[in-house]
């Protein structure tokens, strides 16, 4: 079987990266790119023998040359899908356009509620009774692209951001690998704002 070539971009812990590596059978993570030399994701790449490149934003004069370096690496590894997994930077519209509907992201809320940073705290502060996570294609906005999959979890009265995040994270580790599996099966069709999932 020809496996889909995936490039993962991460900035931190890397638990979604690990879930993708462990759970997606029809795709292969060819390279991990981190923008942060201290990202814990680097150790996970080592554990699974996946090439890891550190592209430190501080070493580049501007966003354009920083992204150019990322693109060079993605091209070198012939990446067909880019998975953002806790990547803490907004990609330029040029970058997004270049890989149109070939970039996915996972966000820890039920979009379009609570985009941006600290989504779990935003949900708690608002007082919602359910929250969850969303896998979406990336467009030029922040957490605004067409939604692929969502999963719902309850918000409990005694939740704090940590307990809610942990409950949501369990679901992230299920739906992100599943979304990539569907993409690798060519089953995701973007139709305006809607992503249709083709039957097999
Ligand atoms: C996750 O909560 C994800 O939804 C958000 O950033 C966090 C990354 O966690 N985009 P990890 O690095 O995958 O463990």
Short mmCIF file of C-alpha atoms and ligand atoms in Angstrom, two decimals:
data_model
loop_
_atom_site.label_atom_id
_atom_site.label_comp_id
_atom_site.label_asym_id
_atom_site.label_seq_id
_atom_site.Cartn_x
_atom_site.Cartn_y
_atom_site.Cartn_z
CA UNK A 1 0.00 0.00 0.00
CA UNK A 2 1.29 3.46 -0.92
CA UNK A 3 1.03 5.45 2.28
CA UNK A 4 0.12 9.13 2.29
CA UNK A 5 3.12 11.27 3.20
CA UNK A 6 2.36 13.53 6.17
CA UNK A 7 4.39 16.37 7.63
CA UNK A 8 3.55 17.38 11.21
CA UNK A 9 4.18 20.90 12.56
CA UNK A 10 4.27 21.22 16.35
CA UNK A 11 5.50 23.62 19.02
CA UNK A 12 5.14 21.74 22.29
CA UNK A 13 4.14 18.52 23.99
CA UNK A 14 3.37 16.53 20.84
CA UNK A 15 0.66 14.19 22.14
CA UNK A 16 -1.41 14.60 18.96
CA UNK A 17 1.71 13.98 16.88
CA UNK A 18 2.20 10.74 18.81
CA UNK A 19 -1.44 9.70 18.36
CA UNK A 20 -1.13 10.27 14.60
CA UNK A 21 2.05 8.21 14.41
CA UNK A 22 0.53 5.37 16.40
CA UNK A 23 -3.00 5.26 15.03
CA UNK A 24 -2.95 6.08 11.32
CA UNK A 25 -2.24 2.98 9.25
CA UNK A 26 -2.60 4.38 5.75
CA UNK A 27 -0.30 7.39 6.19
CA UNK A 28 3.27 7.86 7.36
CA UNK A 29 4.71 10.85 9.15
CA UNK A 30 7.77 11.62 7.00
CA UNK A 31 8.98 14.58 9.03
CA UNK A 32 8.24 16.55 12.19
CA UNK A 33 8.95 20.28 12.01
CA UNK A 34 9.10 22.25 15.26
CA UNK A 35 9.52 26.00 15.66
CA UNK A 36 10.69 25.59 19.23
CA UNK A 37 14.01 23.91 20.06
CA UNK A 38 12.61 22.85 23.46
CA UNK A 39 9.48 21.17 22.12
CA UNK A 40 8.80 17.87 23.86
CA UNK A 41 7.59 16.56 20.51
CA UNK A 42 11.26 16.23 19.45
CA UNK A 43 11.77 13.32 21.86
CA UNK A 44 8.70 11.57 20.42
CA UNK A 45 10.14 11.87 16.91
CA UNK A 46 13.37 10.26 18.19
CA UNK A 47 11.40 7.48 19.88
CA UNK A 48 9.68 6.62 16.58
CA UNK A 49 12.71 7.27 14.36
CA UNK A 50 11.02 10.09 12.49
CA UNK A 51 13.21 12.85 11.05
CA UNK A 52 12.81 16.07 13.01
CA UNK A 53 13.75 19.56 11.85
CA UNK A 54 13.93 22.56 14.14
CA UNK A 55 13.03 25.76 12.31
CA UNK A 56 13.54 28.41 14.94
CA UNK A 57 11.66 31.61 14.05
CA UNK A 58 14.28 33.66 15.93
CA UNK A 59 16.88 32.65 13.35
CA UNK A 60 14.94 34.17 10.45
CA UNK A 61 14.62 37.84 9.58
CA UNK A 62 10.97 37.65 8.64
CA UNK A 63 7.98 35.36 8.43
CA UNK A 64 8.49 34.87 4.70
CA UNK A 65 11.96 33.33 5.03
CA UNK A 66 10.84 31.28 8.06
CA UNK A 67 7.96 29.81 6.08
CA UNK A 68 10.19 29.38 3.02
CA UNK A 69 12.41 27.08 5.08
CA UNK A 70 9.40 25.07 6.25
CA UNK A 71 8.20 24.75 2.65
CA UNK A 72 11.66 23.58 1.53
CA UNK A 73 11.56 20.80 4.12
CA UNK A 74 8.00 19.79 3.24
CA UNK A 75 8.99 19.60 -0.42
CA UNK A 76 12.14 17.66 0.34
CA UNK A 77 10.03 15.02 2.07
CA UNK A 78 7.34 15.17 -0.66
CA UNK A 79 4.68 15.80 1.94
CA UNK A 80 1.08 15.44 0.71
CA UNK A 81 -0.70 16.53 3.90
CA UNK A 82 0.40 18.95 6.61
CA UNK A 83 -0.97 18.29 10.09
CA UNK A 84 -0.72 21.15 12.58
CA UNK A 85 -0.51 19.60 16.03
CA UNK A 86 -0.22 22.30 18.65
CA UNK A 87 1.69 24.56 16.24
CA UNK A 88 1.53 27.96 17.93
CA UNK A 89 1.88 30.17 14.86
CA UNK A 90 -0.50 31.58 12.31
CA UNK A 91 0.56 30.62 8.80
CA UNK A 92 0.51 33.35 6.16
CA UNK A 93 -2.23 33.35 3.55
CA UNK A 94 0.43 32.62 0.91
CA UNK A 95 1.46 29.46 2.73
CA UNK A 96 -2.16 28.38 3.22
CA UNK A 97 -3.01 29.06 -0.42
CA UNK A 98 -0.02 27.08 -1.62
CA UNK A 99 -1.26 23.98 0.22
CA UNK A 100 -4.96 24.61 -0.24
CA UNK A 101 -7.08 21.99 1.62
CA UNK A 102 -3.90 20.08 2.36
CA UNK A 103 -3.39 21.52 5.85
CA UNK A 104 -5.34 20.25 8.87
CA UNK A 105 -5.51 21.56 12.41
CA UNK A 106 -6.94 20.31 15.70
CA UNK A 107 -8.58 22.81 18.02
CA UNK A 108 -9.76 22.10 21.59
CA UNK A 109 -13.29 23.51 21.31
CA UNK A 110 -16.41 23.01 19.25
CA UNK A 111 -15.72 25.61 16.57
CA UNK A 112 -16.90 28.19 15.72
CA UNK A 113 -17.12 28.69 19.50
CA UNK A 114 -13.92 29.70 21.27
CA UNK A 115 -11.29 30.02 18.53
CA UNK A 116 -7.78 31.17 19.36
CA UNK A 117 -5.79 30.64 22.54
CA UNK A 118 -6.98 29.03 25.79
CA UNK A 119 -10.12 27.58 24.23
CA UNK A 120 -10.83 25.35 27.23
CA UNK A 121 -10.71 28.30 29.66
CA UNK A 122 -12.87 30.35 27.30
CA UNK A 123 -15.47 27.54 27.36
CA UNK A 124 -15.40 27.31 31.17
CA UNK A 125 -15.64 31.08 31.61
CA UNK A 126 -18.60 31.20 29.25
CA UNK A 127 -20.39 28.48 31.19
CA UNK A 128 -21.14 26.05 28.37
CA UNK A 129 -22.39 22.58 29.34
CA UNK A 130 -20.60 20.73 26.54
CA UNK A 131 -17.35 21.34 24.75
CA UNK A 132 -15.05 19.20 22.66
CA UNK A 133 -12.65 19.37 19.78
CA UNK A 134 -12.64 20.07 16.07
CA UNK A 135 -10.45 18.92 13.21
CA UNK A 136 -10.64 21.36 10.33
CA UNK A 137 -8.89 22.29 7.15
CA UNK A 138 -6.86 25.46 7.52
CA UNK A 139 -7.84 28.59 5.66
CA UNK A 140 -6.41 32.10 5.99
CA UNK A 141 -8.36 32.85 9.22
CA UNK A 142 -7.69 31.66 12.76
CA UNK A 143 -9.54 28.37 13.36
CA UNK A 144 -12.09 29.25 10.67
CA UNK A 145 -11.57 26.61 7.97
CA UNK A 146 -14.07 23.92 6.87
CA UNK A 147 -14.84 21.45 9.66
CA UNK A 148 -13.92 17.80 9.10
CA UNK A 149 -14.81 16.11 12.40
CA UNK A 150 -15.93 17.13 15.88
CA UNK A 151 -16.29 15.28 19.15
CA UNK A 152 -18.29 16.41 22.18
CA UNK A 153 -17.49 16.04 25.89
CA UNK A 154 -19.50 17.18 28.92
CA UNK A 155 -18.37 20.14 30.99
CA UNK A 156 -18.71 19.25 34.67
CA UNK A 157 -19.49 21.68 37.49
CA UNK A 158 -16.15 21.13 39.18
CA UNK A 159 -14.02 21.29 36.01
CA UNK A 160 -10.98 23.52 35.83
CA UNK A 161 -9.02 24.16 32.61
CA UNK A 162 -6.79 21.14 33.34
CA UNK A 163 -9.56 18.59 33.88
CA UNK A 164 -11.55 19.82 30.89
CA UNK A 165 -8.41 19.87 28.69
CA UNK A 166 -7.62 16.27 29.67
CA UNK A 167 -11.15 15.11 28.78
CA UNK A 168 -10.99 16.92 25.44
CA UNK A 169 -7.48 15.65 24.70
CA UNK A 170 -8.67 12.03 24.85
CA UNK A 171 -11.09 12.86 22.03
CA UNK A 172 -8.43 14.78 20.08
CA UNK A 173 -6.34 11.63 20.01
CA UNK A 174 -9.26 9.77 18.40
CA UNK A 175 -10.58 12.21 15.84
CA UNK A 176 -7.30 13.62 14.51
CA UNK A 177 -5.94 10.22 13.45
CA UNK A 178 -9.38 9.35 12.03
CA UNK A 179 -9.53 12.57 9.96
CA UNK A 180 -6.09 11.80 8.51
CA UNK A 181 -7.15 8.24 7.76
CA UNK A 182 -10.17 9.60 5.84
CA UNK A 183 -7.98 12.08 3.94
CA UNK A 184 -5.58 9.28 2.98
CA UNK A 185 -8.56 7.34 1.65
CA UNK A 186 -9.48 10.35 -0.52
CA UNK A 187 -12.83 10.54 1.21
CA UNK A 188 -12.84 14.22 2.22
CA UNK A 189 -14.51 16.55 -0.28
CA UNK A 190 -14.50 20.26 0.47
CA UNK A 191 -17.67 21.86 -0.83
CA UNK A 192 -17.75 25.53 0.20
CA UNK A 193 -17.73 25.54 4.00
CA UNK A 194 -18.78 21.90 4.18
CA UNK A 195 -16.57 18.87 4.19
CA UNK A 196 -18.43 15.83 2.89
CA UNK A 197 -17.20 12.39 3.85
CA UNK A 198 -17.58 9.97 0.95
CA UNK A 199 -18.72 6.41 1.66
CA UNK A 200 -16.27 3.70 0.76
C1 LIG B 1 -4.03 20.48 21.80
O1 LIG B 1 -4.95 20.76 22.81
C2 LIG B 1 -4.55 20.97 20.47
O2 LIG B 1 -5.93 20.89 20.36
C3 LIG B 1 -4.11 22.39 20.45
O3 LIG B 1 -2.86 22.42 21.08
C4 LIG B 1 -2.75 21.29 21.95
C5 LIG B 1 -1.55 20.52 21.51
O4 LIG B 1 -1.26 19.45 22.34
N1 LIG B 1 -4.09 22.90 19.09
P1 LIG B 1 -0.16 18.40 21.92
O5 LIG B 1 1.13 19.18 21.66
O6 LIG B 1 -0.63 17.69 20.68
O7 LIG B 1 -0.03 17.48 23.08
#
